[in-house]
PDB file of C-alpha atoms in Angstrom:
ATOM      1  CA  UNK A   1      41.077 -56.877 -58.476  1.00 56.00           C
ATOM      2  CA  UNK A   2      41.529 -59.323 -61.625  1.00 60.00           C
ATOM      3  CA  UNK A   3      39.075 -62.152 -62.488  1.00 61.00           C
ATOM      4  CA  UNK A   4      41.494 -64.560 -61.118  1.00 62.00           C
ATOM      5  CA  UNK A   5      41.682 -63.220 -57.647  1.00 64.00           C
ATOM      6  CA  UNK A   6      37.451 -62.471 -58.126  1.00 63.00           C
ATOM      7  CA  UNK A   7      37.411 -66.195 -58.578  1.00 66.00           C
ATOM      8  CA  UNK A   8      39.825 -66.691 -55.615  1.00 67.00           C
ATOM      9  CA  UNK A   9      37.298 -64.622 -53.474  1.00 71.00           C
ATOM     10  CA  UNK A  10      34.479 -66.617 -54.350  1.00 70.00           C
ATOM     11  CA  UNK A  11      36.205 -70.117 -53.491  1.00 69.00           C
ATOM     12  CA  UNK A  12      36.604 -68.864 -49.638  1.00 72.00           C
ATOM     13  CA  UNK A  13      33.006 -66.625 -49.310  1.00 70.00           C
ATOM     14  CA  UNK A  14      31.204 -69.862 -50.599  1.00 63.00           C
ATOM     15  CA  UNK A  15      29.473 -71.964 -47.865  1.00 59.00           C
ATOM     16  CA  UNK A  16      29.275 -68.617 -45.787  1.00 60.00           C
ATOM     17  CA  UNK A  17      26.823 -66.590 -48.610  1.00 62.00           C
ATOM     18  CA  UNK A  18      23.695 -67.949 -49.502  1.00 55.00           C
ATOM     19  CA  UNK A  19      23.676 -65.981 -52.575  1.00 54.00           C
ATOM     20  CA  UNK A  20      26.042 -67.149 -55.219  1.00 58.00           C
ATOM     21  CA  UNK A  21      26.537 -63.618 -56.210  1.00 68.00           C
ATOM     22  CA  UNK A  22      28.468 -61.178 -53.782  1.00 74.00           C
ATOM     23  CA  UNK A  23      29.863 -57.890 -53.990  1.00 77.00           C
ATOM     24  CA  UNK A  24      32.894 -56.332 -52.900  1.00 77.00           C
ATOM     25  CA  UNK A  25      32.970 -53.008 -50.771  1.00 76.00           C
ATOM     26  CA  UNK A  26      35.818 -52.182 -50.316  1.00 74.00           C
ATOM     27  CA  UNK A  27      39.460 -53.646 -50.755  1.00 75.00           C
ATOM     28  CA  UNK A  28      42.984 -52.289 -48.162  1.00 74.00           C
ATOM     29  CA  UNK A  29      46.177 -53.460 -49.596  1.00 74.00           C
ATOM     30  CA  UNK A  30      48.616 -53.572 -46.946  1.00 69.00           C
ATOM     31  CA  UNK A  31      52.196 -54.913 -46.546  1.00 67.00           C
ATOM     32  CA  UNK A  32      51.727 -58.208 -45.165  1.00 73.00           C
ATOM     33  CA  UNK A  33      47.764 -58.338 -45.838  1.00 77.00           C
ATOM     34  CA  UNK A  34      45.161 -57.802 -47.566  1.00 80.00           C
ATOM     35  CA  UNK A  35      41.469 -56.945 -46.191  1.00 80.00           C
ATOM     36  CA  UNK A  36      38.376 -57.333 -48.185  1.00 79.00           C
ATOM     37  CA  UNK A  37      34.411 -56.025 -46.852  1.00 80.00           C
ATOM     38  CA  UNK A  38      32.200 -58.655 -48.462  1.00 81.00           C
ATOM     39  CA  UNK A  39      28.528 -58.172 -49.018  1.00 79.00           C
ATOM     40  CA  UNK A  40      26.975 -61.271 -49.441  1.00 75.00           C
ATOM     41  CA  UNK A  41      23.004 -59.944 -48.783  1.00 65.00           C
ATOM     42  CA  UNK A  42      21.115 -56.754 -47.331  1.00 57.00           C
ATOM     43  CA  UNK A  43      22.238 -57.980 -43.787  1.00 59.00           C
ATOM     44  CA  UNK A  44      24.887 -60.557 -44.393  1.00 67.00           C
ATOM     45  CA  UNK A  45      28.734 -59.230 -44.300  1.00 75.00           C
ATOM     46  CA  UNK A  46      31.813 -60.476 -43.904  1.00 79.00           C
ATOM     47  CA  UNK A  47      35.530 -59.360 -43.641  1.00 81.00           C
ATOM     48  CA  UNK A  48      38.175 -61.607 -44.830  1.00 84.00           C
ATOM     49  CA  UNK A  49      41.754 -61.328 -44.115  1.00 84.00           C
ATOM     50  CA  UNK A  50      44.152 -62.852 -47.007  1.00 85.00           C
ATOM     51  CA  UNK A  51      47.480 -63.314 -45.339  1.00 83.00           C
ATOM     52  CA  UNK A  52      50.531 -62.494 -48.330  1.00 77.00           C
ATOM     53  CA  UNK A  53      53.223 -63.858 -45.688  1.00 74.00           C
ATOM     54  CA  UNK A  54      52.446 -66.567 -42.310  1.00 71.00           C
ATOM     55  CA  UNK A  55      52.046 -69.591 -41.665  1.00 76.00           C
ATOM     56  CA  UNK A  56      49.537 -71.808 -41.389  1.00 80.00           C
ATOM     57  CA  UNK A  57      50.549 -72.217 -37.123  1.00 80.00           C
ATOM     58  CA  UNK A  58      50.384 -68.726 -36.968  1.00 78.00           C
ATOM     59  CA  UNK A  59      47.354 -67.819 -38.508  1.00 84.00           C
ATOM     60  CA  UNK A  60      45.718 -70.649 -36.503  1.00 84.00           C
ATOM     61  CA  UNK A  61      47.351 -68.753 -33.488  1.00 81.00           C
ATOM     62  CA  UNK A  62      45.569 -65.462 -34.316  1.00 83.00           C
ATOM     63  CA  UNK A  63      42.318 -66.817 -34.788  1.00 88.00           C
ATOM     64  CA  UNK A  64      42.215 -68.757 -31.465  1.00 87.00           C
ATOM     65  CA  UNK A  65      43.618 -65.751 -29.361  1.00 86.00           C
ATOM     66  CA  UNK A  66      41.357 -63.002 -31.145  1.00 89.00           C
ATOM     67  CA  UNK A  67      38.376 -65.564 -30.659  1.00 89.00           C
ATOM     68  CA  UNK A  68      38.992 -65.878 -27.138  1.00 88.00           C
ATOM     69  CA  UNK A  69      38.763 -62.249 -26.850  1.00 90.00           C
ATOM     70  CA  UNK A  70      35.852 -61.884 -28.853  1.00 90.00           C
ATOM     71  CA  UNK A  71      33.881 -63.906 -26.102  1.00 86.00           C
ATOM     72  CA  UNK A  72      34.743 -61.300 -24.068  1.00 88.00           C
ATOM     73  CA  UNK A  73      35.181 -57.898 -25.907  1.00 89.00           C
ATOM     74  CA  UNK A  74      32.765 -56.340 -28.588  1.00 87.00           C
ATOM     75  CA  UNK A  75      34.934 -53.830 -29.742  1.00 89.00           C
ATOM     76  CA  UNK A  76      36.850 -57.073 -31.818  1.00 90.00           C
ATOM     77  CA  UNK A  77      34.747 -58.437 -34.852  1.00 87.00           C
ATOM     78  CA  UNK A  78      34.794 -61.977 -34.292  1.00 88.00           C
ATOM     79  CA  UNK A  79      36.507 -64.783 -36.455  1.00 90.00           C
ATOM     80  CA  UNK A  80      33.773 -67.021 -38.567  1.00 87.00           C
ATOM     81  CA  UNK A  81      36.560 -69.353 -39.831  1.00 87.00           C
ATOM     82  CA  UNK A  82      39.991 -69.580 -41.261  1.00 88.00           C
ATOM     83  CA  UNK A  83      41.724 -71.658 -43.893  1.00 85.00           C
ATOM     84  CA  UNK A  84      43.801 -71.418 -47.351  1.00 84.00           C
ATOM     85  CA  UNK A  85      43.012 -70.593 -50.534  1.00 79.00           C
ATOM     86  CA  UNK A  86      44.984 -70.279 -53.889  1.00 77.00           C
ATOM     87  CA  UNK A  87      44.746 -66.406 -54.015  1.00 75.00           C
ATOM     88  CA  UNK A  88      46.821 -64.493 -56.824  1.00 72.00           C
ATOM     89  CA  UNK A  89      48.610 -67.301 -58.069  1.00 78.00           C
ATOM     90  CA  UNK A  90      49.893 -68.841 -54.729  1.00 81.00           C
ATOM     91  CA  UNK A  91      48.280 -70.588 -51.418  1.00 83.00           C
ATOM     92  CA  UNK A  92      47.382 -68.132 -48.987  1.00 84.00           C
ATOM     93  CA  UNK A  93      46.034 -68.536 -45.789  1.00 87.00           C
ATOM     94  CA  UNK A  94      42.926 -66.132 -44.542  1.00 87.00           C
ATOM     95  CA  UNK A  95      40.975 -65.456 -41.842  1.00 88.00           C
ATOM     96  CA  UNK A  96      36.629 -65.038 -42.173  1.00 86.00           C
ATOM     97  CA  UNK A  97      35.167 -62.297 -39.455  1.00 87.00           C
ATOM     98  CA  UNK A  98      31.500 -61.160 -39.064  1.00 83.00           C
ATOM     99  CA  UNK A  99      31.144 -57.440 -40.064  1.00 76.00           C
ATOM    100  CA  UNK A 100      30.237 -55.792 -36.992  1.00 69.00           C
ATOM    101  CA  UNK A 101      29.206 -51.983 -38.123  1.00 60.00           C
ATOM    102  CA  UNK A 102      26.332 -51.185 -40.233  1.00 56.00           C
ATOM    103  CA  UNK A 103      27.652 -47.088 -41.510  1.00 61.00           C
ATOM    104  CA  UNK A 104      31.171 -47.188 -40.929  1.00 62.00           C
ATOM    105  CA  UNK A 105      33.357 -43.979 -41.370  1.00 59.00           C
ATOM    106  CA  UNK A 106      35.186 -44.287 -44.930  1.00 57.00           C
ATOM    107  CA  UNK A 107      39.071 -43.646 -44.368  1.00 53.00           C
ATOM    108  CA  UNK A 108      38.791 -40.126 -45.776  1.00 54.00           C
ATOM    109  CA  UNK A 109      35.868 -38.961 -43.595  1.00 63.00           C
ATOM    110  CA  UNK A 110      35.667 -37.130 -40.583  1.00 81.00           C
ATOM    111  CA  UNK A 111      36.901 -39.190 -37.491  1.00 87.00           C
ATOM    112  CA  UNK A 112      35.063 -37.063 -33.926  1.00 89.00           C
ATOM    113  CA  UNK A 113      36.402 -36.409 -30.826  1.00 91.00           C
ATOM    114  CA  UNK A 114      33.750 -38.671 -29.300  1.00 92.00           C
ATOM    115  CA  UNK A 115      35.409 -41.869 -31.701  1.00 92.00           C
ATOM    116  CA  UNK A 116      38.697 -41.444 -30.441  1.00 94.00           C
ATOM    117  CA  UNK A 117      37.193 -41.571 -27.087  1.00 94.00           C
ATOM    118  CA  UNK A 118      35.907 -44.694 -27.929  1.00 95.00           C
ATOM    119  CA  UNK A 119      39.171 -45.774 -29.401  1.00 96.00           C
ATOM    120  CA  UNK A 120      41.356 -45.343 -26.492  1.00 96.00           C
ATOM    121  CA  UNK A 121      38.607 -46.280 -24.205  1.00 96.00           C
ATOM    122  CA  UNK A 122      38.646 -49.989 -25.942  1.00 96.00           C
ATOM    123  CA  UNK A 123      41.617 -50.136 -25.874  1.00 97.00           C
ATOM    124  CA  UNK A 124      42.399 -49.624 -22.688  1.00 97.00           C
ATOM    125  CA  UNK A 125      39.709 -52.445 -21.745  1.00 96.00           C
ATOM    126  CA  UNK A 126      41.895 -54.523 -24.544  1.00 96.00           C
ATOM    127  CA  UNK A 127      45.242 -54.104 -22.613  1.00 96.00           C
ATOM    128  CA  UNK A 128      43.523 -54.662 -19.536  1.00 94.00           C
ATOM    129  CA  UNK A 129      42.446 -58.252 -20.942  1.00 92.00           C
ATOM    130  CA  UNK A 130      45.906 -58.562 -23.001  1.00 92.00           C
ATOM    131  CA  UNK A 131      47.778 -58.155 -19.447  1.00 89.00           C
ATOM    132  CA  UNK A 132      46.531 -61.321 -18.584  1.00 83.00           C
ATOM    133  CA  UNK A 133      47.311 -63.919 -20.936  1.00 77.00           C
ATOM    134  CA  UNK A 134      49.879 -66.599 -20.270  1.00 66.00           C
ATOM    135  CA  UNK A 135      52.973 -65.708 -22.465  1.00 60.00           C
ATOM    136  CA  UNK A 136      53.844 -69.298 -22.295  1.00 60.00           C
ATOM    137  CA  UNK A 137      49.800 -70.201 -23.844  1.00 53.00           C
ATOM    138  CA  UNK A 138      50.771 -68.458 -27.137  1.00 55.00           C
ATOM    139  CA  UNK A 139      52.131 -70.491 -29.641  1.00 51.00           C
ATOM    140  CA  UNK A 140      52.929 -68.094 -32.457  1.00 51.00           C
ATOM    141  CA  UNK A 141      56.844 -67.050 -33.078  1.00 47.00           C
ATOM    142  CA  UNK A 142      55.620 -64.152 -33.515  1.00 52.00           C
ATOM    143  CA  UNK A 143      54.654 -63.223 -29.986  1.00 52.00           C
ATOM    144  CA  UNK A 144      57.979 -64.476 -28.167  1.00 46.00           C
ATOM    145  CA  UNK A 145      59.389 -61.385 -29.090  1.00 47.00           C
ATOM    146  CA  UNK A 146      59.348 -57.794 -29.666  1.00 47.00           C
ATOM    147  CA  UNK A 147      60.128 -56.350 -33.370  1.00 47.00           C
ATOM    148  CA  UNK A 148      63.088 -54.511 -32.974  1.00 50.00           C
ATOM    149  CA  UNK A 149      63.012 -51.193 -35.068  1.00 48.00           C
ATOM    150  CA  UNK A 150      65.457 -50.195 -38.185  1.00 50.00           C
ATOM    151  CA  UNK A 151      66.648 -46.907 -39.016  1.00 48.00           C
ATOM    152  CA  UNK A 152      64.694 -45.686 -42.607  1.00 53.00           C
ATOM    153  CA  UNK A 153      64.832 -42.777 -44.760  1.00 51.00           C
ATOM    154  CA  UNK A 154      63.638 -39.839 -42.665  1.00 57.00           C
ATOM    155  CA  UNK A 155      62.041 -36.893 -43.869  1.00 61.00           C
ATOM    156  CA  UNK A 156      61.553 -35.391 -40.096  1.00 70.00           C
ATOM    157  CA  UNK A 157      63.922 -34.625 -37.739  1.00 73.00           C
ATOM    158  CA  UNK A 158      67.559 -35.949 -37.093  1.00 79.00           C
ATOM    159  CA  UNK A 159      69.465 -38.992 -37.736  1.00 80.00           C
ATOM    160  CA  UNK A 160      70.885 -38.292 -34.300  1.00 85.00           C
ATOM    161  CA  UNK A 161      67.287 -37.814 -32.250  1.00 86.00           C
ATOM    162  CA  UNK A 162      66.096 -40.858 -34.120  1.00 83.00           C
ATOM    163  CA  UNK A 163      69.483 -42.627 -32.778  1.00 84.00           C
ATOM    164  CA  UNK A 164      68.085 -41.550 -29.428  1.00 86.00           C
ATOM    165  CA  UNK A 165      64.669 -42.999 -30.255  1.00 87.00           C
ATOM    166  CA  UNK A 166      65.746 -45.922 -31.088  1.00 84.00           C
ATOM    167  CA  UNK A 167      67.644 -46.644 -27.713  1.00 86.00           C
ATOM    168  CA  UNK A 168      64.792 -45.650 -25.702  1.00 86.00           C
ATOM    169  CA  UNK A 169      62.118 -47.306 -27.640  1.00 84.00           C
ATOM    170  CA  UNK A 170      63.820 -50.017 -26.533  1.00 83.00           C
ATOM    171  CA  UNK A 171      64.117 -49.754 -23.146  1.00 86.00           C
ATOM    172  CA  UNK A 172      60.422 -49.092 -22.636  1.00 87.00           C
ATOM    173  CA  UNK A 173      59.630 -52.184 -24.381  1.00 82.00           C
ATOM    174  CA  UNK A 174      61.618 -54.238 -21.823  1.00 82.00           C
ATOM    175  CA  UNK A 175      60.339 -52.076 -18.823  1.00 83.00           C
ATOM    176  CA  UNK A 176      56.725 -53.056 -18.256  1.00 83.00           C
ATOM    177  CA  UNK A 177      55.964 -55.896 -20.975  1.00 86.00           C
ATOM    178  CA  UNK A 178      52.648 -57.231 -22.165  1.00 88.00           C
ATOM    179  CA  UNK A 179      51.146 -58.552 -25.075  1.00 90.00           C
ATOM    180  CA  UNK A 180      49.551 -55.613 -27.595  1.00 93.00           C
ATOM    181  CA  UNK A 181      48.204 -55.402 -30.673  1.00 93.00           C
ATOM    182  CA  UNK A 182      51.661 -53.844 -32.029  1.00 91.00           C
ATOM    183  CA  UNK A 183      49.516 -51.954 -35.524  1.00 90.00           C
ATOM    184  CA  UNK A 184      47.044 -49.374 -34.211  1.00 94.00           C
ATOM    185  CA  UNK A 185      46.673 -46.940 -37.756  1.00 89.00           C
ATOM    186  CA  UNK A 186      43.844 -45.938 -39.436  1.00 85.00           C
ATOM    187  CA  UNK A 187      43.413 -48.711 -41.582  1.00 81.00           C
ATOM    188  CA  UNK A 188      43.257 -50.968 -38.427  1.00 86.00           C
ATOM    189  CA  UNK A 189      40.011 -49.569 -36.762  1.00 89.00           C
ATOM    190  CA  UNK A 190      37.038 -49.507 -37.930  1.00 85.00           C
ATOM    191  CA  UNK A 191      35.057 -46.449 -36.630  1.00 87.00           C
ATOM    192  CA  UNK A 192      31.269 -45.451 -36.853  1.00 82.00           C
ATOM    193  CA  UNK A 193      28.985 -43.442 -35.230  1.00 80.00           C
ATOM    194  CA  UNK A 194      27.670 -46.230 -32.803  1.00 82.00           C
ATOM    195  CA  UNK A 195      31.159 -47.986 -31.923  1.00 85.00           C
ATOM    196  CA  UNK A 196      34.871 -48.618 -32.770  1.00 90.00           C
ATOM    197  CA  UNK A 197      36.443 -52.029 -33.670  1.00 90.00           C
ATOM    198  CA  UNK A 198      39.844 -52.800 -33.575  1.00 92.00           C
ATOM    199  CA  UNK A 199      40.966 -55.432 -36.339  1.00 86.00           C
ATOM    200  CA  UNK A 200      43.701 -56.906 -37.649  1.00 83.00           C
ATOM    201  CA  UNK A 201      45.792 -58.600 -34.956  1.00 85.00           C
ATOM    202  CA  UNK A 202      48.501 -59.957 -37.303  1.00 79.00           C
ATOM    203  CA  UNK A 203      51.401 -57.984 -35.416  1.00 82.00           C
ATOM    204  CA  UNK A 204      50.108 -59.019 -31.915  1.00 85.00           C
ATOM    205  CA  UNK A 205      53.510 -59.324 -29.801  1.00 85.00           C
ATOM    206  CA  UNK A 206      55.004 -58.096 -26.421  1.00 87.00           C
ATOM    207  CA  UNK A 207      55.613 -54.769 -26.371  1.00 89.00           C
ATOM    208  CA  UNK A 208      54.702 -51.600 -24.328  1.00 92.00           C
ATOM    209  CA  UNK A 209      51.169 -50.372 -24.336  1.00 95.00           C
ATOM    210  CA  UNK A 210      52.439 -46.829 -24.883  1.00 95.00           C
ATOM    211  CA  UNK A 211      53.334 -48.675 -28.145  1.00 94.00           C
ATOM    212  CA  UNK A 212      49.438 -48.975 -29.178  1.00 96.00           C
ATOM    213  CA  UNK A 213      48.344 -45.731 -27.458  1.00 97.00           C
ATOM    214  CA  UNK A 214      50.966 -43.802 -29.848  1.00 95.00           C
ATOM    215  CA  UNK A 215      49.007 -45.009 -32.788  1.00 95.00           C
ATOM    216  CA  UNK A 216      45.793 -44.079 -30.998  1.00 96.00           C
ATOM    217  CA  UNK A 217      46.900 -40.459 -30.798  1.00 95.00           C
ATOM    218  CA  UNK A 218      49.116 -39.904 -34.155  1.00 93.00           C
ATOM    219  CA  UNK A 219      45.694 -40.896 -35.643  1.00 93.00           C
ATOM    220  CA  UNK A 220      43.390 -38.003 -33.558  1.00 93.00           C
ATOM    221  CA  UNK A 221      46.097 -35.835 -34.861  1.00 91.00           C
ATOM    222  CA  UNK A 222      45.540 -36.926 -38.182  1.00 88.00           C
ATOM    223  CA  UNK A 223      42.012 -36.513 -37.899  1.00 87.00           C
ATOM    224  CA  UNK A 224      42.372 -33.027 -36.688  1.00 87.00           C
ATOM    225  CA  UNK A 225      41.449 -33.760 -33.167  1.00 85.00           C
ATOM    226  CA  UNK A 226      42.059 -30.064 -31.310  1.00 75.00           C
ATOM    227  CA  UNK A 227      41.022 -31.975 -27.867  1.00 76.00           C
ATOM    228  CA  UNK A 228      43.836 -31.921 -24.687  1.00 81.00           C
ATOM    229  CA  UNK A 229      45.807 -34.480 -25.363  1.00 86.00           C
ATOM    230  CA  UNK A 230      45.621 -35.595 -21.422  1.00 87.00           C
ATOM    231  CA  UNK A 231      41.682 -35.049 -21.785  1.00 89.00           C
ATOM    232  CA  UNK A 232      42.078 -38.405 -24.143  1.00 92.00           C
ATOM    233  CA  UNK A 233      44.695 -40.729 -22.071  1.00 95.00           C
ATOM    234  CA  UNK A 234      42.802 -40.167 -18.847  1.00 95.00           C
ATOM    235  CA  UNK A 235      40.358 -41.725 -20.892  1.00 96.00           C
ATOM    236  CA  UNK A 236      42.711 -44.519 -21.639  1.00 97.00           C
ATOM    237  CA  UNK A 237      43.741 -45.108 -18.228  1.00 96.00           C
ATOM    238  CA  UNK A 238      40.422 -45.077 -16.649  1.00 96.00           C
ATOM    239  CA  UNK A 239      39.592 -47.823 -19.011  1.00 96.00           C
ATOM    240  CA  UNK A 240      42.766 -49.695 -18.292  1.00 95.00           C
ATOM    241  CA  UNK A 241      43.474 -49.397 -15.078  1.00 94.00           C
ATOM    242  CA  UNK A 242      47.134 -48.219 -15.942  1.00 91.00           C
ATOM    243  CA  UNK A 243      49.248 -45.360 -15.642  1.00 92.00           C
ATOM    244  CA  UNK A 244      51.090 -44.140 -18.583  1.00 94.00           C
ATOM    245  CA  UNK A 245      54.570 -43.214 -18.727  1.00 92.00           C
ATOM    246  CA  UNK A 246      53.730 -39.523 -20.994  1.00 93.00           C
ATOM    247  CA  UNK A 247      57.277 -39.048 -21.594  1.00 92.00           C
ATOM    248  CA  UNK A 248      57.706 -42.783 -23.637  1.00 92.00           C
ATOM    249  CA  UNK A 249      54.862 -42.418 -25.223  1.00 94.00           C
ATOM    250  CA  UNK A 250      55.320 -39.122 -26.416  1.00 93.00           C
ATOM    251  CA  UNK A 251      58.631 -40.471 -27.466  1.00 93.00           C
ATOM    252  CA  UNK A 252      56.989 -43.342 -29.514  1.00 93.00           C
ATOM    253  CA  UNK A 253      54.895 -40.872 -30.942  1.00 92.00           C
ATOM    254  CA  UNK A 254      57.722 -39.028 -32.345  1.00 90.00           C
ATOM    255  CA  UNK A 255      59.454 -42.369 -33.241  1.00 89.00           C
ATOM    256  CA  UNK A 256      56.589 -43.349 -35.508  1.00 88.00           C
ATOM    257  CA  UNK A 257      56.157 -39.757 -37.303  1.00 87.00           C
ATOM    258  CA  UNK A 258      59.249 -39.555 -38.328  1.00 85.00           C
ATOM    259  CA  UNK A 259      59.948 -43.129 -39.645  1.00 82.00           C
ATOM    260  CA  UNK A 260      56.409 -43.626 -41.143  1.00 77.00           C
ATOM    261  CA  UNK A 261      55.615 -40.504 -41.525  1.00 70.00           C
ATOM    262  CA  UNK A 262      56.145 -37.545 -44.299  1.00 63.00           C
ATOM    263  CA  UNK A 263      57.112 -33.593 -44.516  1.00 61.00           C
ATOM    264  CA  UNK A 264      53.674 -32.854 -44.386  1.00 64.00           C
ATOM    265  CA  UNK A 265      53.813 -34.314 -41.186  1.00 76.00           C
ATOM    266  CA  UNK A 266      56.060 -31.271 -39.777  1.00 80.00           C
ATOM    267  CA  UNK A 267      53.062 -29.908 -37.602  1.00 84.00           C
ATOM    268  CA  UNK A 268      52.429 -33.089 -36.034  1.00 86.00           C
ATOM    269  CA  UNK A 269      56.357 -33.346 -35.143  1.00 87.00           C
ATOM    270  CA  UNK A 270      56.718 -30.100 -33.536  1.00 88.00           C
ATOM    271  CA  UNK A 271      53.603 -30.574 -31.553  1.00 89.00           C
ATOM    272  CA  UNK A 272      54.649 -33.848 -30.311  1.00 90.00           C
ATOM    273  CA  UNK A 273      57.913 -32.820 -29.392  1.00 89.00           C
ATOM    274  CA  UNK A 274      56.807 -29.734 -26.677  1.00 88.00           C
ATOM    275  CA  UNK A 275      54.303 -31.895 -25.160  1.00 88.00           C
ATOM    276  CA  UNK A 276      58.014 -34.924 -24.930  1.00 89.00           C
ATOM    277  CA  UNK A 277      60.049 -31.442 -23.542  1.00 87.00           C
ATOM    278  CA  UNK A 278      57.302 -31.481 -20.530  1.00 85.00           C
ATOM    279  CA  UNK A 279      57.773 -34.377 -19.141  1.00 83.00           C
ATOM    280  CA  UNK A 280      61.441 -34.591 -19.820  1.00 76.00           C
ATOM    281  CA  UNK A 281      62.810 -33.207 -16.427  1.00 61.00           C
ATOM    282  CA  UNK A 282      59.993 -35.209 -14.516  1.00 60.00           C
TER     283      UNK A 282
END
């Protein structure tokens, strides 16, 4: 981070710190955002959201609906404030929201079975909540429809199964809609030993929840989870009070490894795709 964009920082953290110095823990660059961990004193930290794309409606959108939830969920961190800011040589809009987790788990360390619990048991209280929201109460563009997937470079699989994918990913968005968080990766949760938030709500849309739960369990496989994968999504549907259709979301799975994921990946593919064979004749 240059001393322009340090300068940037320090025109939306001010009013917020009492200190006028601050230091920066960590920085995540994604495609859309970026997501800086702010220390401002021994007790006193903040996350701040820098939108690169949005607009000003929408990002007012997001902070309403995640604030709303935040009144009644704790696995959200909740929104301090939002605004814009000339960030990196353009106006950018961001979002301020309390830091939540004293010792959180860096992105390289070691994720337990008992986090992932906690993962899919949040957010199967968070679809529970999610299911019900007014559609017509949301006023972002964003969340009047669902993203309809491309066909990328793949370096898993067939051009023809992802064809498949494509179609069917499709039809289980349309089957049983609801609003979801629509981005559930690593970067997005925030795990530690006592609790695990789930941030950035930027993609928030209707969708499937098998969408969200995919993400839950690509990243347990990352992680090198060995637990029963129907150990973990009773765990999700106890939470939710939904049943999950294992053959779309296996199918989701496979979707996402093999459009976002890598060769390396292979393991991950060929696991997914006996537990889809099982439920295929069902």
């Amino acid at each position: 981070m240059d001393a322009a964009q340090l300068n940037d920082v320090h025109e939306i953290v001010r009013g917020l710190c009492p200190e006028e110095h601050y230091s920066i823990l960590s920085s995540q660059e994604g495609d859309n955002t970026t997501l800086l961990r702010i220390k401002c004193s021994q007790k006193h930290k903040l996350w701040i959201k820098i939108f690169n794309e949005g607009t000003y409606t929408e990002v007012k959108s997001e902070y309403s609906i995640v604030k709303m939830m935040t009144n009644k969920l704790t696995c959200i961190p909740a929104p301090l404030d939002f605004g814009n800011v000339l960030y990196d040589g353009s106006m950018k809009h961001y979002i301020i929201y309390e830091d939540v987790a004293a010792e959180t788990v860096g992105l390289e360390s070691e994720i337990t079975l008992e986090m992932i619990k906690k993962l899919l048991s949040n957010l199967g209280t968070l679809h529970k909540l999610m299911r019900g929201l007014n559609f017509s109460e949301l006023h972002s563009p964003r969340l009047t429809k669902s993203i309809q997937p491309t066909k990328q470079y793949i370096s898993i699989g067939t051009d023809q199964l992802l064809s498949e994918l494509v179609q069917l990913k499709n039809r289980i968005i349309s089957k049983n809609p609801q609003i979801i968080h629509g981005d559930i990766y690593r970067n997005n949760v925030i795990f530690s030993q006592k609790e695990t938030h789930i941030i950035d709500f930027s993609d928030m849309r209707i969708g499937a929840v098998e969408e969200d739960v995919a993400g839950a369990l690509i990243i347990a496989m990352e992680s090198g989870i060995k637990s029963n994968m129907e150990e973990l999504l009773r765990t999700y549907e106890l939470s939710s009070n939904n049943c999950l259709d294992k053959f779309a979301l296996y199918s989701l799975m496979l979707y996402n490894i093999m459009v976002y994921g890598k060769i390396e990946k292979k393991h991950m593919f060929d696991k997914v795709m006996e537990l889809r064979y099982r439920y295929e004749a069902r």
